[in-house]
């Protein structure tokens, strides 16, 4: 299962959804902004989800082709893994 | 010796030494009562982590960090900036170390003479009070200890970059949020980080933010003042 590490604070600032890590588990001194699709995936990943769940969440929330959703999810998960944000 | 100070409108109890005591002198208060903030210096811990720093520097950094951390409880935050006051407004120039924040505000003093004064050359405190943001001088004002023990409404924040020409423009969006966040103290504690981000959100709504590329010519001060004070607008 894919799951975000604990300690992220999510906040809307000046119209942007911003995620900032706290605690000592995440070695990242920046912040990331989430667009609406990323926010949808983020919320699922905060609870814990499989790739299929993430694709299903995108398909339910947005009018996209499955192929596009799969590519989007793979790309986003890859980014989070690269940042070492996942458990 | 433990002393009571009034800093950024708050009663602060601090036991300190060296440069910190000297820089805090203008903030001593005769008032009595319960302090809002009690500063516990951790300079020994800091020196263990950073052995190249003197005891005095560790004390200064540790007390400052304790103060600004607790300031969040009172709708206040640190912005790493050089703050200059002119015509009753504070203008804060923020940037990473070595960019030339102090150099830029010195140009204001040079160009505008006694009309301009440095409020805090390094770490002004910002507080949200009755719906408006105010900047305060504090004892933690940098190497040269230039600060004023006053409260001034914030007229604007400008993120500085070095450039060939002087150019200023309104700044917003993701990069503005990032640059402000990078110049304050981030908490490791989720609840405090939540408070900081909430306060930053209000700050970005209420206070005009600018981005400027500047050189070291005195005209740089005229360019930033004209834009940030609104004096270049015809109305």
Coordinates of C-alpha atoms in Angstrom, one line a residue:
Chain A
X1 CA 0.0 0.0 0.0
X2 CA 1.1 3.5 -0.7
X3 CA 0.9 6.0 2.2
X4 CA 2.2 9.4 3.0
X5 CA 4.5 9.8 6.0
X6 CA 3.0 11.5 9.0
X7 CA 3.7 15.2 9.8
X8 CA 2.5 17.1 6.7
X9 CA 0.5 20.2 7.3
X10 CA -1.8 21.2 4.5
X11 CA -3.1 24.7 4.2
X12 CA -4.7 27.0 1.6
X13 CA -2.6 30.1 1.3
X14 CA -3.4 32.9 -1.2
X15 CA -5.5 30.5 -3.2
X16 CA -2.9 27.8 -3.4
X17 CA -3.0 24.5 -1.5
X18 CA 0.4 24.2 0.2
X19 CA 1.9 21.1 1.9
X20 CA 4.7 21.6 4.3
X21 CA 6.5 18.8 6.2
X22 CA 7.0 18.9 10.0
X23 CA 8.6 16.5 12.4
X24 CA 11.9 14.8 11.8
X25 CA 10.8 12.0 9.5
X26 CA 10.9 14.0 6.3
X27 CA 14.1 15.6 5.1
X28 CA 12.7 18.3 2.9
X29 CA 13.1 22.0 3.7
X30 CA 10.8 23.3 1.0
X31 CA 7.1 23.2 0.4
X32 CA 5.0 21.8 -2.4
X33 CA 1.8 23.2 -3.9
X34 CA -0.9 20.8 -4.9
X35 CA -3.3 21.5 -7.9
X36 CA -6.8 20.0 -7.6
X37 CA -5.9 16.6 -9.0
X38 CA -2.8 16.4 -6.9
X39 CA -4.9 17.3 -3.9
X40 CA -7.3 14.5 -4.7
X41 CA -4.4 12.0 -4.8
X42 CA -2.8 13.5 -1.7
X43 CA -6.0 13.0 0.4
X44 CA -6.1 9.3 -0.7
X45 CA -2.4 8.8 0.0
X46 CA -2.8 10.4 3.5
X47 CA -5.2 7.5 4.3
X48 CA -3.2 4.9 2.4
X49 CA -4.2 3.6 -1.1
X50 CA -3.2 1.3 -3.9
X51 CA -2.5 2.5 -7.4
X52 CA -6.0 1.3 -8.5
X53 CA -7.6 3.4 -5.8
X54 CA -5.8 6.5 -6.9
X55 CA -6.8 6.0 -10.5
X56 CA -10.4 5.3 -9.4
X57 CA -10.4 8.5 -7.4
X58 CA -9.3 10.6 -10.4
X59 CA -11.8 9.0 -12.6
X60 CA -14.6 9.7 -10.1
X61 CA -13.6 13.3 -9.6
X62 CA -12.6 14.4 -13.1
X63 CA -13.7 13.8 -16.7
X64 CA -10.5 12.1 -17.9
X65 CA -9.7 9.0 -19.9
X66 CA -8.4 6.0 -17.9
X67 CA -5.1 6.1 -19.7
X68 CA -4.5 9.7 -18.8
X69 CA -5.5 9.0 -15.1
X70 CA -3.1 6.1 -15.0
X71 CA -0.2 8.1 -16.4
X72 CA -1.0 11.0 -14.0
X73 CA -1.1 8.7 -11.0
X74 CA 2.2 7.0 -11.9
X75 CA 3.9 10.4 -12.4
X76 CA 2.7 11.8 -9.1
X77 CA 3.6 8.7 -7.1
X78 CA 7.0 8.7 -8.7
X79 CA 7.5 12.3 -7.6
X80 CA 6.5 11.5 -4.1
X81 CA 8.8 8.5 -4.0
X82 CA 11.6 10.7 -5.3
X83 CA 11.1 13.2 -2.4
X84 CA 10.9 10.2 0.0
X85 CA 7.5 11.4 1.2
X86 CA 6.0 7.8 1.2
X87 CA 6.2 5.4 4.1
Chain B
X1 CA 20.2 38.4 35.9
X2 CA 16.5 37.8 35.0
X3 CA 14.9 40.8 33.6
X4 CA 11.5 41.9 32.2
X5 CA 11.2 43.4 28.8
X6 CA 8.4 44.6 26.6
X7 CA 9.2 43.3 23.1
X8 CA 6.7 43.4 20.2
X9 CA 4.0 44.5 22.6
X10 CA 4.5 41.4 24.9
X11 CA 6.0 41.0 28.4
X12 CA 9.1 39.0 28.0
X13 CA 11.1 37.4 30.8
X14 CA 14.7 36.6 29.9
X15 CA 17.9 35.7 31.7
X16 CA 20.8 36.5 29.4
X17 CA 24.3 37.7 29.0
X18 CA 26.7 39.4 26.6
X19 CA 25.5 41.1 23.5
X20 CA 21.9 39.9 24.0
X21 CA 21.6 41.9 27.3
X22 CA 23.1 44.9 25.6
X23 CA 20.8 44.8 22.6
X24 CA 17.8 44.2 24.8
X25 CA 18.4 47.2 27.1
X26 CA 16.1 49.6 25.2
X27 CA 13.3 47.1 25.8
X28 CA 13.6 46.9 29.6
X29 CA 10.3 47.6 31.3
X30 CA 9.4 48.8 34.8
X31 CA 6.0 47.0 34.5
X32 CA 5.3 44.1 36.7
X33 CA 3.1 41.1 36.1
X34 CA 3.0 37.7 34.5
X35 CA 5.2 37.5 31.4
X36 CA 3.6 36.5 28.1
X37 CA 6.8 34.9 27.0
X38 CA 9.6 33.3 29.1
X39 CA 12.8 32.8 27.2
X40 CA 14.8 29.7 28.0
X41 CA 18.2 30.0 26.5
X42 CA 19.6 26.7 25.1
X43 CA 23.0 28.2 24.1
X44 CA 24.9 25.2 25.4
X45 CA 22.9 22.8 23.2
X46 CA 23.4 25.1 20.3
X47 CA 27.1 25.3 20.8
X48 CA 27.4 21.5 20.9
X49 CA 25.8 21.5 17.4
X50 CA 27.8 24.5 16.2
X51 CA 31.1 24.5 18.0
X52 CA 32.6 27.2 15.8
X53 CA 30.1 29.7 17.2
X54 CA 31.0 31.8 20.3
X55 CA 29.0 31.5 23.6
X56 CA 27.8 35.0 22.9
X57 CA 26.5 34.2 19.4
X58 CA 24.9 31.0 20.6
X59 CA 23.1 33.0 23.4
X60 CA 21.9 35.6 20.9
X61 CA 20.7 33.0 18.4
X62 CA 19.1 30.8 21.0
X63 CA 17.2 33.5 22.8
X64 CA 16.0 34.9 19.5
X65 CA 14.8 31.6 18.3
X66 CA 12.9 31.0 21.6
X67 CA 11.3 34.4 21.3
X68 CA 10.2 34.1 17.7
X69 CA 8.9 30.5 18.3
X70 CA 6.7 31.7 21.2
X71 CA 5.6 34.8 19.2
X72 CA 3.4 32.5 17.1
X73 CA 1.1 32.1 20.1
X74 CA 0.4 35.8 19.8
X75 CA -0.3 36.0 16.1
X76 CA 3.2 37.0 15.4
X77 CA 6.1 35.8 13.2
X78 CA 9.6 36.5 12.3
X79 CA 10.5 37.7 8.8
X80 CA 14.2 37.6 8.0
X81 CA 14.4 41.1 6.6
X82 CA 15.8 44.6 6.9
X83 CA 12.9 46.9 7.8
X84 CA 13.0 50.6 7.2
X85 CA 10.4 53.1 8.4
X86 CA 9.3 56.1 6.4
X87 CA 6.4 58.4 6.8
X88 CA 4.8 56.1 9.4
X89 CA 5.0 52.9 7.4
X90 CA 7.4 50.0 7.7
X91 CA 8.9 48.5 4.5
X92 CA 10.5 45.1 4.8
X93 CA 13.2 43.9 2.4
X94 CA 13.6 40.2 2.6
X95 CA 16.1 37.9 1.0
X96 CA 18.6 35.1 1.7
X97 CA 21.7 36.1 3.6
X98 CA 24.3 38.0 1.5
X99 CA 21.8 39.3 -1.1
X100 CA 22.1 42.9 0.2
X101 CA 19.0 43.6 2.3
X102 CA 20.9 46.0 4.6
X103 CA 22.7 47.5 1.7
X104 CA 19.4 48.4 0.2
X105 CA 17.8 49.9 3.3
X106 CA 21.1 51.9 3.8
X107 CA 20.4 53.5 0.4
X108 CA 17.0 54.6 1.8
X109 CA 18.8 56.4 4.7
X110 CA 21.2 57.9 2.2
X111 CA 18.5 59.1 -0.2
X112 CA 15.8 60.1 2.2
X113 CA 17.9 61.3 5.2
X114 CA 16.1 61.7 8.5
X115 CA 12.8 60.8 7.0
X116 CA 13.9 57.1 6.9
X117 CA 15.0 55.1 9.9
X118 CA 16.0 51.4 10.3
X119 CA 13.4 49.6 12.4
X120 CA 15.3 46.3 12.6
X121 CA 18.1 45.3 10.3
X122 CA 17.7 41.6 10.4
X123 CA 14.7 40.0 12.2
X124 CA 11.7 42.3 12.6
X125 CA 8.7 40.8 14.4
X126 CA 5.4 41.0 12.6
X127 CA 2.1 40.9 14.5
X128 CA -1.5 40.7 13.4
X129 CA -3.4 43.1 15.7
X130 CA -7.0 44.2 15.2
X131 CA -6.9 42.9 11.7
X132 CA -3.7 44.8 10.6
X133 CA -0.1 43.8 10.5
X134 CA 2.5 45.8 12.4
X135 CA 6.3 45.5 12.4
X136 CA 8.3 45.9 15.6
X137 CA 11.9 46.4 16.3
X138 CA 13.4 43.7 18.6
X139 CA 16.8 43.1 20.3
X140 CA 17.5 40.6 17.6
X141 CA 18.4 43.0 15.0
X142 CA 21.6 41.8 13.5
X143 CA 25.4 42.4 13.7
X144 CA 25.2 46.2 13.9
X145 CA 22.3 46.3 16.4
X146 CA 20.2 48.8 14.6
X147 CA 16.7 48.8 15.9
X148 CA 13.9 51.0 17.1
X149 CA 11.6 50.0 20.0
X150 CA 8.5 51.0 18.2
X151 CA 5.4 49.5 16.5
X152 CA 4.8 50.6 12.9
X153 CA 2.1 49.5 10.4
X154 CA 3.5 47.4 7.6
X155 CA 3.4 49.2 4.3
X156 CA 4.8 46.3 2.2
X157 CA 7.2 43.4 1.9
X158 CA 9.7 43.2 -0.9
X159 CA 11.8 40.1 -1.9
X160 CA 15.1 41.3 -3.2
X161 CA 17.3 39.9 -5.9
X162 CA 20.5 41.3 -7.2
X163 CA 20.2 42.7 -10.7
X164 CA 21.8 45.0 -13.2
X165 CA 18.9 47.3 -13.4
X166 CA 16.4 48.4 -10.8
X167 CA 13.0 46.8 -11.5
X168 CA 10.1 46.2 -9.1
X169 CA 6.8 44.4 -9.7
X170 CA 4.0 43.0 -7.6
X171 CA 4.7 39.4 -6.5
X172 CA 2.2 36.7 -5.8
X173 CA 1.5 33.0 -6.3
X174 CA 3.5 30.0 -5.4
X175 CA 6.9 31.6 -5.5
X176 CA 5.9 34.5 -3.2
X177 CA 4.6 32.0 -0.7
X178 CA 7.8 30.0 -1.0
X179 CA 10.1 33.0 -0.6
X180 CA 8.3 34.3 2.5
X181 CA 8.2 30.8 4.1
X182 CA 11.9 30.5 3.4
X183 CA 12.6 33.7 5.3
X184 CA 10.8 32.8 8.5
X185 CA 11.3 30.0 11.1
X186 CA 9.6 26.8 10.3
X187 CA 8.3 24.7 13.2
X188 CA 8.9 21.0 13.5
X189 CA 5.6 20.9 15.4
X190 CA 2.5 20.4 13.2
X191 CA 0.2 22.6 15.3
X192 CA 2.7 25.5 15.3
X193 CA 3.3 25.0 11.6
X194 CA -0.5 25.2 11.1
X195 CA -0.5 28.5 13.0
X196 CA 2.4 29.9 10.9
X197 CA 0.8 29.0 7.6
X198 CA -2.6 30.5 8.7
X199 CA -0.8 33.7 9.7
X200 CA 1.2 33.8 6.5
X201 CA -2.1 33.3 4.5
X202 CA -3.5 36.4 6.2
X203 CA -0.2 38.3 5.7
X204 CA -0.3 37.7 2.0
X205 CA -3.9 38.9 1.8
X206 CA -3.4 42.1 3.8
X207 CA 0.1 43.2 2.9
X208 CA 1.3 44.0 -0.6
X209 CA 4.2 41.9 -1.6
X210 CA 6.8 42.9 -4.3
X211 CA 9.7 41.4 -6.0
X212 CA 12.6 43.6 -6.9
X213 CA 15.8 43.2 -8.9
X214 CA 18.2 45.9 -7.7
X215 CA 21.7 47.2 -7.9
X216 CA 23.6 49.3 -5.4
X217 CA 22.9 52.7 -6.9
X218 CA 20.9 55.2 -4.7
X219 CA 18.2 55.3 -7.4
X220 CA 17.3 51.7 -6.2
X221 CA 15.8 53.3 -3.1
X222 CA 13.8 55.7 -5.1
X223 CA 12.4 52.9 -7.3
X224 CA 11.4 50.7 -4.3
X225 CA 10.0 53.6 -2.4
X226 CA 7.9 55.0 -5.3
X227 CA 6.3 51.6 -5.9
X228 CA 5.8 50.4 -2.4
X229 CA 4.5 53.7 -1.0
X230 CA 2.2 54.2 -4.0
X231 CA 3.8 57.6 -4.6
X232 CA 4.3 56.9 -8.2
X233 CA 0.5 56.6 -8.8
X234 CA -1.4 59.5 -10.0
X235 CA -4.7 59.7 -8.0

